[in-house]
Coordinates of C-alpha atoms and ligand atoms in Angstrom, one line a residue:
M269 CA 0.0 -0.1 0.0
D270 CA 1.1 3.5 -0.7
P271 CA 1.7 5.5 2.4
I272 CA -1.0 8.0 2.9
S273 CA 0.2 11.6 2.7
P274 CA -0.5 14.1 5.5
R275 CA -2.6 16.2 3.3
T276 CA -4.8 13.3 2.2
R277 CA -5.2 12.2 5.9
S278 CA -6.3 15.6 6.8
L279 CA -8.7 15.9 4.0
E280 CA -10.2 12.6 4.8
E281 CA -10.7 13.5 8.5
D282 CA -12.4 16.8 7.6
D283 CA -14.6 14.8 5.1
K284 CA -15.7 12.5 7.8
K285 CA -16.0 15.1 10.4
Y286 CA -17.9 17.8 8.4
L287 CA -19.7 16.3 5.3
W288 CA -23.0 14.5 5.0
H289 CA -22.9 12.7 1.7
P290 CA -26.0 12.1 -0.5
F291 CA -27.7 8.7 -0.6
T292 CA -25.2 7.5 1.8
Q293 CA -25.4 5.6 5.1
M294 CA -22.8 7.6 6.8
R295 CA -22.2 4.9 9.4
G296 CA -20.8 2.6 6.6
W297 CA -19.0 5.7 5.0
M298 CA -17.0 6.3 8.2
Q299 CA -15.6 2.8 8.0
E300 CA -14.4 3.0 4.4
E301 CA -11.4 4.8 3.0
T302 CA -12.5 8.2 1.3
L303 CA -11.6 8.5 -2.2
I304 CA -11.1 12.3 -2.9
I305 CA -10.9 13.5 -6.5
E306 CA -8.8 16.6 -7.4
E307 CA -8.6 16.6 -11.2
G308 CA -10.1 15.3 -14.3
D309 CA -8.9 14.9 -17.8
G310 CA -11.0 13.6 -20.6
C311 CA -12.7 10.2 -19.3
W312 CA -10.3 10.1 -16.3
L313 CA -10.4 11.4 -12.6
K314 CA -7.2 11.8 -10.7
D315 CA -7.4 11.6 -6.8
V316 CA -5.3 13.6 -4.3
D317 CA -2.5 11.1 -4.4
G318 CA -2.3 11.2 -8.1
R319 CA -3.9 7.9 -8.9
R320 CA -5.9 7.8 -12.2
Y321 CA -9.4 6.3 -12.6
L322 CA -11.6 5.8 -15.6
D323 CA -14.9 7.7 -14.9
G324 CA -17.1 4.8 -15.8
V325 CA -20.5 6.6 -14.9
S326 CA -19.6 10.0 -16.3
S327 CA -19.6 11.6 -12.8
L328 CA -23.2 10.5 -12.0
W329 CA -24.3 10.4 -15.6
T330 CA -23.6 14.2 -16.2
N331 CA -20.3 14.5 -18.1
V332 CA -20.7 14.4 -22.0
H333 CA -17.5 15.5 -23.7
G334 CA -15.0 14.5 -21.2
H335 CA -13.4 16.6 -18.3
R336 CA -11.4 19.7 -19.0
K337 CA -12.8 19.7 -22.5
E338 CA -11.0 22.8 -23.9
P339 CA -14.0 24.6 -25.7
L340 CA -16.1 24.2 -22.6
D341 CA -13.4 25.5 -20.3
R342 CA -12.7 28.3 -22.6
A343 CA -16.3 29.3 -22.7
L344 CA -16.5 29.3 -18.9
K345 CA -13.4 31.4 -18.6
D346 CA -14.6 33.8 -21.3
Q347 CA -18.0 34.2 -19.5
V348 CA -16.3 34.7 -16.2
D349 CA -14.4 37.7 -17.7
K350 CA -17.9 39.2 -18.6
I351 CA -20.0 38.3 -15.7
A352 CA -20.6 35.2 -13.6
H353 CA -24.3 35.7 -12.5
S354 CA -27.1 38.2 -13.2
T355 CA -30.7 37.5 -12.6
L356 CA -33.5 36.4 -15.2
L357 CA -36.2 38.0 -12.9
G358 CA -36.7 41.3 -14.7
L359 CA -33.5 41.0 -16.9
A360 CA -32.1 38.8 -19.5
N361 CA -28.7 37.7 -20.3
I362 CA -26.8 36.7 -23.7
P363 CA -26.0 33.0 -22.9
A364 CA -29.6 32.3 -21.6
I365 CA -31.1 33.8 -24.8
Q366 CA -28.8 31.9 -27.2
L367 CA -29.1 28.7 -25.4
A368 CA -32.9 28.8 -25.3
K369 CA -32.9 29.2 -29.1
E370 CA -30.5 26.5 -29.7
L371 CA -32.5 24.0 -27.5
I372 CA -35.7 24.8 -29.2
E373 CA -34.0 24.2 -32.6
I374 CA -32.8 20.6 -31.6
A375 CA -35.7 19.5 -29.4
P376 CA -38.6 17.4 -30.7
P377 CA -40.8 19.7 -33.0
G378 CA -43.5 21.5 -31.2
L379 CA -41.7 22.5 -28.0
T380 CA -41.2 26.1 -28.3
R381 CA -40.4 27.6 -24.8
V382 CA -37.5 27.1 -22.3
F383 CA -37.9 27.6 -18.6
Y384 CA -34.5 27.4 -16.7
S385 CA -33.8 25.9 -13.3
D386 CA -30.9 24.3 -11.7
S387 CA -31.5 20.5 -11.2
G388 CA -33.4 17.6 -12.8
S389 CA -35.8 17.7 -9.6
T390 CA -36.6 21.3 -10.2
A391 CA -37.0 20.9 -13.8
V392 CA -39.6 18.2 -13.1
E393 CA -41.4 20.2 -10.4
I394 CA -41.7 23.0 -12.9
A395 CA -43.2 20.7 -15.5
L396 CA -45.7 19.1 -12.8
K397 CA -46.7 22.8 -11.7
M398 CA -47.1 24.0 -15.3
A399 CA -49.4 21.1 -16.3
F400 CA -51.4 21.7 -13.1
Q401 CA -51.7 25.5 -13.4
Y402 CA -52.5 25.3 -17.0
H403 CA -55.6 23.4 -16.2
Q404 CA -56.5 25.7 -13.2
Q405 CA -56.6 28.9 -15.2
C406 CA -56.7 28.3 -19.1
P407 CA -60.2 28.4 -20.8
R408 CA -59.4 25.2 -22.6
G409 CA -58.2 23.7 -19.3
N410 CA -60.1 21.7 -16.7
P411 CA -59.5 22.7 -13.0
S412 CA -60.5 19.1 -11.8
K413 CA -57.2 17.9 -13.3
T414 CA -55.0 17.9 -10.4
R415 CA -53.5 14.4 -10.4
Y416 CA -50.7 12.6 -12.3
V417 CA -49.9 9.2 -13.6
C418 CA -46.4 8.0 -13.2
L419 CA -44.8 4.5 -13.6
S420 CA -43.7 2.1 -10.9
N421 CA -39.8 2.0 -10.7
S422 CA -39.9 5.8 -11.7
Y423 CA -37.3 8.2 -10.6
H424 CA -37.8 11.9 -11.1
G425 CA -35.8 13.6 -8.4
D426 CA -35.7 14.2 -4.7
T427 CA -37.9 17.3 -4.0
I428 CA -41.4 16.6 -2.7
G429 CA -43.1 17.0 -6.0
S430 CA -40.8 14.7 -7.8
V431 CA -40.7 12.3 -5.0
S432 CA -44.6 12.2 -5.2
V433 CA -44.4 10.9 -8.8
G434 CA -41.6 8.5 -7.8
G435 CA -41.9 4.8 -7.7
I436 CA -38.8 3.5 -6.0
D437 CA -40.0 2.3 -2.8
L438 CA -36.5 2.2 -1.3
F439 CA -36.1 5.8 -1.8
H440 CA -39.7 7.2 -1.6
S441 CA -41.8 5.0 0.8
M442 CA -40.4 6.8 3.9
Y443 CA -42.0 10.1 2.7
R444 CA -45.4 8.8 1.7
K445 CA -47.2 10.9 4.4
L446 CA -45.6 14.0 3.0
L447 CA -46.5 13.4 -0.7
F448 CA -49.5 14.1 -2.9
P449 CA -51.0 10.8 -4.3
A450 CA -50.4 9.7 -7.8
Y451 CA -51.7 7.0 -10.1
R452 CA -49.0 4.2 -10.8
A453 CA -49.0 2.3 -13.9
P454 CA -46.8 -0.8 -14.2
S455 CA -43.3 -0.2 -15.3
P456 CA -42.4 -2.1 -18.7
F457 CA -39.6 -3.9 -17.1
C458 CA -39.5 -7.2 -19.0
Y459 CA -36.9 -9.0 -16.9
R460 CA -39.0 -8.7 -13.8
C461 CA -42.6 -8.2 -15.3
S462 CA -45.1 -7.3 -12.6
L463 CA -47.7 -8.7 -14.8
G464 CA -46.0 -12.1 -15.0
K465 CA -45.7 -11.9 -18.9
S466 CA -42.5 -12.5 -20.9
P467 CA -41.5 -10.5 -24.0
G468 CA -42.5 -13.3 -26.3
S469 CA -46.1 -13.8 -24.9
C470 CA -47.3 -10.2 -24.3
S471 CA -48.4 -7.1 -26.2
M472 CA -47.1 -4.6 -23.8
D473 CA -50.1 -5.5 -21.4
C474 CA -48.6 -2.8 -19.0
L475 CA -50.0 -0.3 -21.4
L476 CA -53.5 -1.7 -20.8
E477 CA -53.0 -1.0 -17.3
M478 CA -52.2 2.6 -18.0
E479 CA -55.2 2.9 -20.2
K480 CA -57.5 1.5 -17.6
I481 CA -56.3 4.4 -15.2
L482 CA -56.7 7.0 -17.9
Q483 CA -60.3 5.4 -18.9
Q484 CA -61.4 5.7 -15.2
H485 CA -59.7 9.0 -14.1
A486 CA -58.7 11.1 -17.1
P487 CA -61.0 14.0 -16.0
E488 CA -58.8 14.4 -12.9
I489 CA -55.5 13.7 -14.6
A490 CA -53.2 16.5 -15.6
A491 CA -50.4 14.7 -16.9
V492 CA -48.6 11.3 -17.4
I493 CA -44.9 11.6 -16.4
V494 CA -42.3 9.1 -18.0
E495 CA -38.6 8.6 -18.4
P496 CA -38.3 7.9 -22.1
L497 CA -36.8 4.6 -23.2
V498 CA -34.9 3.9 -20.0
Q499 CA -35.8 4.2 -16.2
G500 CA -32.4 5.0 -15.0
A501 CA -32.4 5.1 -11.2
A502 CA -34.3 2.0 -10.9
G503 CA -31.4 0.1 -12.5
I504 CA -31.2 1.1 -16.3
L505 CA -34.6 -0.6 -17.1
V506 CA -34.7 -0.4 -20.8
H507 CA -38.3 -0.2 -22.3
P508 CA -39.5 -2.3 -25.2
R509 CA -39.5 -0.5 -28.5
G510 CA -42.7 1.3 -29.3
Y511 CA -43.7 1.7 -25.6
L512 CA -43.1 5.4 -25.6
R513 CA -45.0 6.1 -28.8
E514 CA -47.9 4.2 -27.4
V515 CA -47.9 6.3 -24.1
R516 CA -47.9 9.4 -26.3
G517 CA -50.9 8.1 -28.0
L518 CA -52.7 7.3 -24.9
C519 CA -52.0 10.9 -23.6
T520 CA -53.4 12.3 -26.7
R521 CA -56.5 10.2 -26.8
Y522 CA -57.4 10.9 -23.1
G523 CA -56.6 14.5 -23.1
V524 CA -53.8 14.5 -20.6
F525 CA -50.3 16.1 -21.0
M526 CA -47.2 13.9 -21.4
I527 CA -44.2 15.0 -19.4
A528 CA -40.9 13.5 -20.6
D529 CA -38.2 13.5 -18.1
E530 CA -35.1 13.3 -20.2
V531 CA -32.8 14.6 -17.4
A532 CA -30.8 11.2 -17.6
V533 CA -31.4 10.0 -21.1
G534 CA -30.9 13.6 -22.8
F535 CA -27.9 14.8 -24.7
G536 CA -26.9 11.6 -26.5
K537 CA -27.0 8.9 -23.7
T538 CA -29.3 6.7 -25.7
G539 CA -27.6 7.2 -29.0
T540 CA -29.8 10.2 -30.3
M541 CA -29.6 13.7 -28.9
F542 CA -33.1 13.1 -27.1
A543 CA -34.6 9.7 -26.3
C544 CA -38.0 10.9 -27.5
E545 CA -36.6 11.3 -31.1
Q546 CA -36.3 7.5 -31.6
E547 CA -40.1 7.1 -31.3
G548 CA -41.0 10.2 -33.2
V549 CA -42.5 11.7 -30.0
T550 CA -43.1 15.1 -28.9
P551 CA -44.1 15.4 -25.3
D552 CA -46.0 18.6 -24.0
L553 CA -43.3 19.2 -21.4
M554 CA -39.7 17.9 -21.4
A555 CA -37.3 18.1 -18.4
L556 CA -33.5 18.5 -19.1
A557 CA -30.5 18.6 -16.6
K558 CA -27.5 16.4 -16.1
G559 CA -25.9 16.6 -19.5
L560 CA -27.2 20.0 -20.5
S561 CA -24.1 21.9 -19.3
G562 CA -22.0 19.0 -20.5
G563 CA -21.9 18.0 -16.8
Y564 CA -20.0 21.0 -15.9
L565 CA -22.5 23.1 -13.8
P566 CA -25.9 22.8 -12.3
L567 CA -28.2 23.7 -15.0
A568 CA -31.6 22.5 -15.9
A569 CA -34.5 23.3 -18.3
T570 CA -38.2 22.6 -18.8
L571 CA -39.3 22.8 -22.3
A572 CA -43.1 23.5 -23.1
T573 CA -45.4 23.7 -26.1
E574 CA -46.8 27.0 -27.2
E575 CA -50.1 25.7 -26.0
I576 CA -49.2 25.5 -22.5
Y577 CA -47.1 28.7 -22.7
E578 CA -50.2 30.4 -23.9
G579 CA -52.2 29.1 -21.1
F580 CA -50.3 31.4 -18.7
L581 CA -50.9 34.7 -20.7
G582 CA -53.3 37.3 -19.4
E583 CA -53.6 40.5 -17.8
Y584 CA -51.8 41.1 -14.4
E585 CA -54.9 41.1 -12.4
E586 CA -55.8 37.7 -13.8
F587 CA -53.0 36.2 -11.9
K588 CA -52.1 33.7 -14.7
T589 CA -48.4 34.3 -14.3
F590 CA -46.1 31.2 -13.5
F591 CA -45.1 32.2 -10.1
H592 CA -42.0 30.1 -9.9
G593 CA -38.2 30.9 -10.3
H594 CA -35.0 30.0 -8.7
T595 CA -32.4 32.4 -7.7
F596 CA -29.9 31.1 -10.1
T597 CA -32.4 30.5 -13.1
G598 CA -30.6 31.0 -16.3
N599 CA -27.2 31.5 -14.8
P600 CA -24.9 32.8 -17.6
L601 CA -21.9 30.5 -16.8
G602 CA -24.0 27.5 -17.0
C603 CA -25.7 28.6 -20.2
A604 CA -22.3 29.6 -21.7
V605 CA -20.9 26.1 -21.1
A606 CA -24.0 24.5 -22.4
L607 CA -23.8 26.4 -25.6
A608 CA -20.1 25.4 -26.0
G609 CA -21.2 21.6 -25.4
L610 CA -23.8 21.9 -28.2
E611 CA -21.3 23.4 -30.4
V612 CA -18.9 20.4 -29.8
F613 CA -21.9 18.0 -30.5
R614 CA -21.9 19.7 -34.0
R615 CA -18.3 20.3 -34.9
E616 CA -17.1 16.9 -33.7
N617 CA -20.1 14.9 -35.0
V618 CA -20.4 13.4 -31.6
L619 CA -23.6 11.6 -32.4
D620 CA -22.1 10.0 -35.5
S621 CA -19.1 8.7 -33.8
L622 CA -21.1 7.4 -31.0
Q623 CA -22.8 4.8 -32.9
G624 CA -19.6 2.7 -33.3
K625 CA -19.0 3.0 -29.6
I626 CA -22.3 1.8 -28.8
S627 CA -22.1 -1.5 -30.8
H628 CA -18.4 -1.9 -29.5
L629 CA -19.9 -1.7 -26.0
A630 CA -22.6 -4.2 -26.9
R631 CA -20.0 -6.6 -28.2
N632 CA -18.1 -6.3 -25.0
L633 CA -21.1 -6.9 -22.9
D634 CA -21.9 -10.3 -24.5
A635 CA -19.3 -11.9 -22.2
F636 CA -21.1 -10.9 -19.0
R637 CA -24.3 -12.7 -20.1
S638 CA -22.6 -16.2 -19.4
L639 CA -21.5 -15.3 -16.0
S640 CA -23.3 -17.4 -13.3
H641 CA -24.6 -14.6 -11.2
V642 CA -25.4 -12.0 -14.0
G643 CA -29.3 -12.3 -14.4
D644 CA -29.8 -9.5 -17.0
V645 CA -27.6 -7.3 -19.0
R646 CA -29.5 -4.1 -20.3
Q647 CA -28.0 -1.5 -22.6
C648 CA -29.5 1.5 -24.4
G649 CA -27.1 3.7 -26.2
I650 CA -24.2 4.2 -23.8
M651 CA -26.3 3.3 -20.7
V652 CA -25.6 -0.1 -19.3
G653 CA -27.1 -2.1 -16.4
I654 CA -25.8 -5.5 -15.3
E655 CA -28.1 -7.0 -12.8
L656 CA -26.6 -9.4 -10.3
V657 CA -28.7 -12.2 -8.8
A658 CA -28.1 -14.9 -6.2
D659 CA -29.9 -17.5 -8.5
K660 CA -29.8 -17.0 -12.2
A661 CA -32.7 -19.5 -12.9
T662 CA -35.1 -18.1 -10.4
K663 CA -33.8 -14.5 -10.6
E664 CA -33.6 -14.5 -6.8
P665 CA -32.0 -11.4 -5.7
Y666 CA -29.0 -11.2 -3.2
P667 CA -30.1 -10.3 0.3
F668 CA -30.0 -6.6 0.6
G669 CA -27.4 -6.4 3.4
Q670 CA -24.8 -8.2 1.3
R671 CA -24.4 -5.1 -0.8
M672 CA -23.1 -6.9 -3.9
G673 CA -23.2 -4.1 -6.1
H674 CA -21.1 -2.0 -3.7
R675 CA -18.6 -4.8 -3.4
V676 CA -18.2 -4.8 -7.1
I677 CA -17.5 -1.2 -7.3
L678 CA -15.0 -1.4 -4.7
E679 CA -13.2 -4.1 -6.6
A680 CA -13.4 -2.0 -9.8
R681 CA -11.9 0.9 -7.9
K682 CA -8.9 -1.1 -6.9
R683 CA -8.5 -1.8 -10.6
G684 CA -8.7 2.0 -11.6
V685 CA -12.3 2.4 -12.6
I686 CA -14.9 4.5 -10.8
I687 CA -18.5 3.2 -11.1
R688 CA -21.6 3.4 -8.9
P689 CA -24.2 0.7 -8.5
L690 CA -28.0 0.9 -8.2
G691 CA -28.5 -1.8 -5.6
D692 CA -27.3 -4.9 -7.2
V693 CA -27.3 -3.5 -10.7
V694 CA -23.9 -2.4 -11.8
V695 CA -24.3 0.6 -13.9
L696 CA -21.8 1.7 -16.7
M697 CA -22.3 5.0 -18.4
P698 CA -19.0 6.6 -19.7
P699 CA -18.9 10.1 -21.2
L700 CA -19.9 10.1 -24.9
A701 CA -16.2 11.0 -25.4
V702 CA -15.0 7.5 -24.3
S703 CA -12.7 5.8 -26.8
L704 CA -12.9 2.1 -28.0
E705 CA -9.9 1.3 -25.8
E706 CA -11.4 2.9 -22.7
I707 CA -14.5 0.8 -23.4
D708 CA -12.3 -2.2 -23.4
T709 CA -10.7 -1.2 -20.1
L710 CA -14.1 -0.4 -18.5
C711 CA -15.6 -3.7 -19.5
A712 CA -12.5 -5.9 -18.7
V713 CA -12.2 -4.2 -15.2
V714 CA -15.9 -4.6 -14.4
Y715 CA -16.0 -8.3 -15.6
D716 CA -13.0 -9.1 -13.4
S717 CA -14.7 -7.3 -10.5
V718 CA -18.0 -9.1 -10.9
R719 CA -16.2 -12.4 -11.0
A720 CA -14.1 -11.6 -8.0
V721 CA -17.2 -10.8 -5.9
T722 CA -19.7 -13.5 -7.1
E723 CA -17.7 -16.5 -7.9
Ligands
LIG864 C1 -31.0 12.5 -11.9 C2 -32.4 12.5 -12.3 C3 -33.4 13.3 -11.8 C4 -32.9 14.5 -10.7 O1 -31.9 15.2 -11.2 P1 -31.2 16.1 -10.0 O2 -30.3 17.1 -10.7 O3 -30.3 15.0 -9.2 O4 -32.2 16.7 -9.1 C5 -34.6 13.4 -12.3 N1 -35.0 12.6 -13.3 C6 -34.1 11.6 -13.7 C7 -34.7 10.8 -14.8 C8 -32.9 11.5 -13.2 O5 -32.0 10.5 -13.8

């Protein structure tokens, strides 16, 4: 073992003394070595002792073009030399204007307005509130539409509204008494189908369940909220082809808005700029965050159709204003770096070169399927979930306390790869900038780590 430097030791002590980490049982944290990151470069992270690690989950699904990407760094520095922050309440700023225009140019056709905020959770809250308020005040609305439909296994963020439309019991059930009620349609999760079907013998029966809810309750439902193509936080649950388009059809037929939460899947993660494109879907509201700023800064946006936007127009005394805004809404630094990120997409043909990486990743993943404790391997674009099971035949999970996913990531760390599991699903999601060689390294290390822990 390398001797631990005094600086590292002191940082680790202070971390354990002062910090409270997100989604972390701190008692366990106190017993483990703390890995402290100091620098990044491309798809690599460097810790305080100079050790390098491949960033296998793109710094929690955010990073797109790599760390310290020159055009993004430069955009930030240039913007700092002008102004770091001014408000969008009563004023405008150049990067926020330009980014809104560019987002509308690349978004699914029909989305025409951009409302900024600063996290995926707030982007979702805003979409929920817009759908609700539209119906309260618009002549074409219906004030009894105050409820939502979400999917089981859904994750839309950690604020109260977004948790209310969440469907992951581990994260969400604790808060039930604090939340507003929502209708839950079954998740199209084919490996563990809650309706007992298998892909060969079903015609997306989960859609019939959603349709039943809409048939019975549409007059009180403002919106259906979905994560397009992939339910990320539940364990990279990849939806069957056609599901999203059918949901869009149901929303239209029953007169409810469709909210697409593209916070995880947006900006190339599924192989196209937005996941909705793959099924020719335009949602009524779309939430963006994580990759929006290239993963550099907290920046989010909610995109709306002109119909929804016009539902908020009126005289002052009609009180139709959207009374919502966050202090750092439309922050110029965040918007400037996001613009530079979109420019890289265009100039470097990122989405074109991504296709070869996605199929290279798929070829690498084949080896995992024959491992005796890998139950399912799911991939959509650059997003991967490898589900570990105690028994492959019965799909029996490991006991929760064994923390198999966590043990795998600690093994991977020893071998120079940073990943983060979701329960016993090992997640891989490198930046889009990952090279073919880096994909090989990532997969080889994770393969060895899974074997080391499960065999
Ligand atoms: C991460 C995520 C969120 C929440 O974003 P935050 O920035 O963490 O608030 C919302 N929806 C989806 C689909 C996500 O993956």
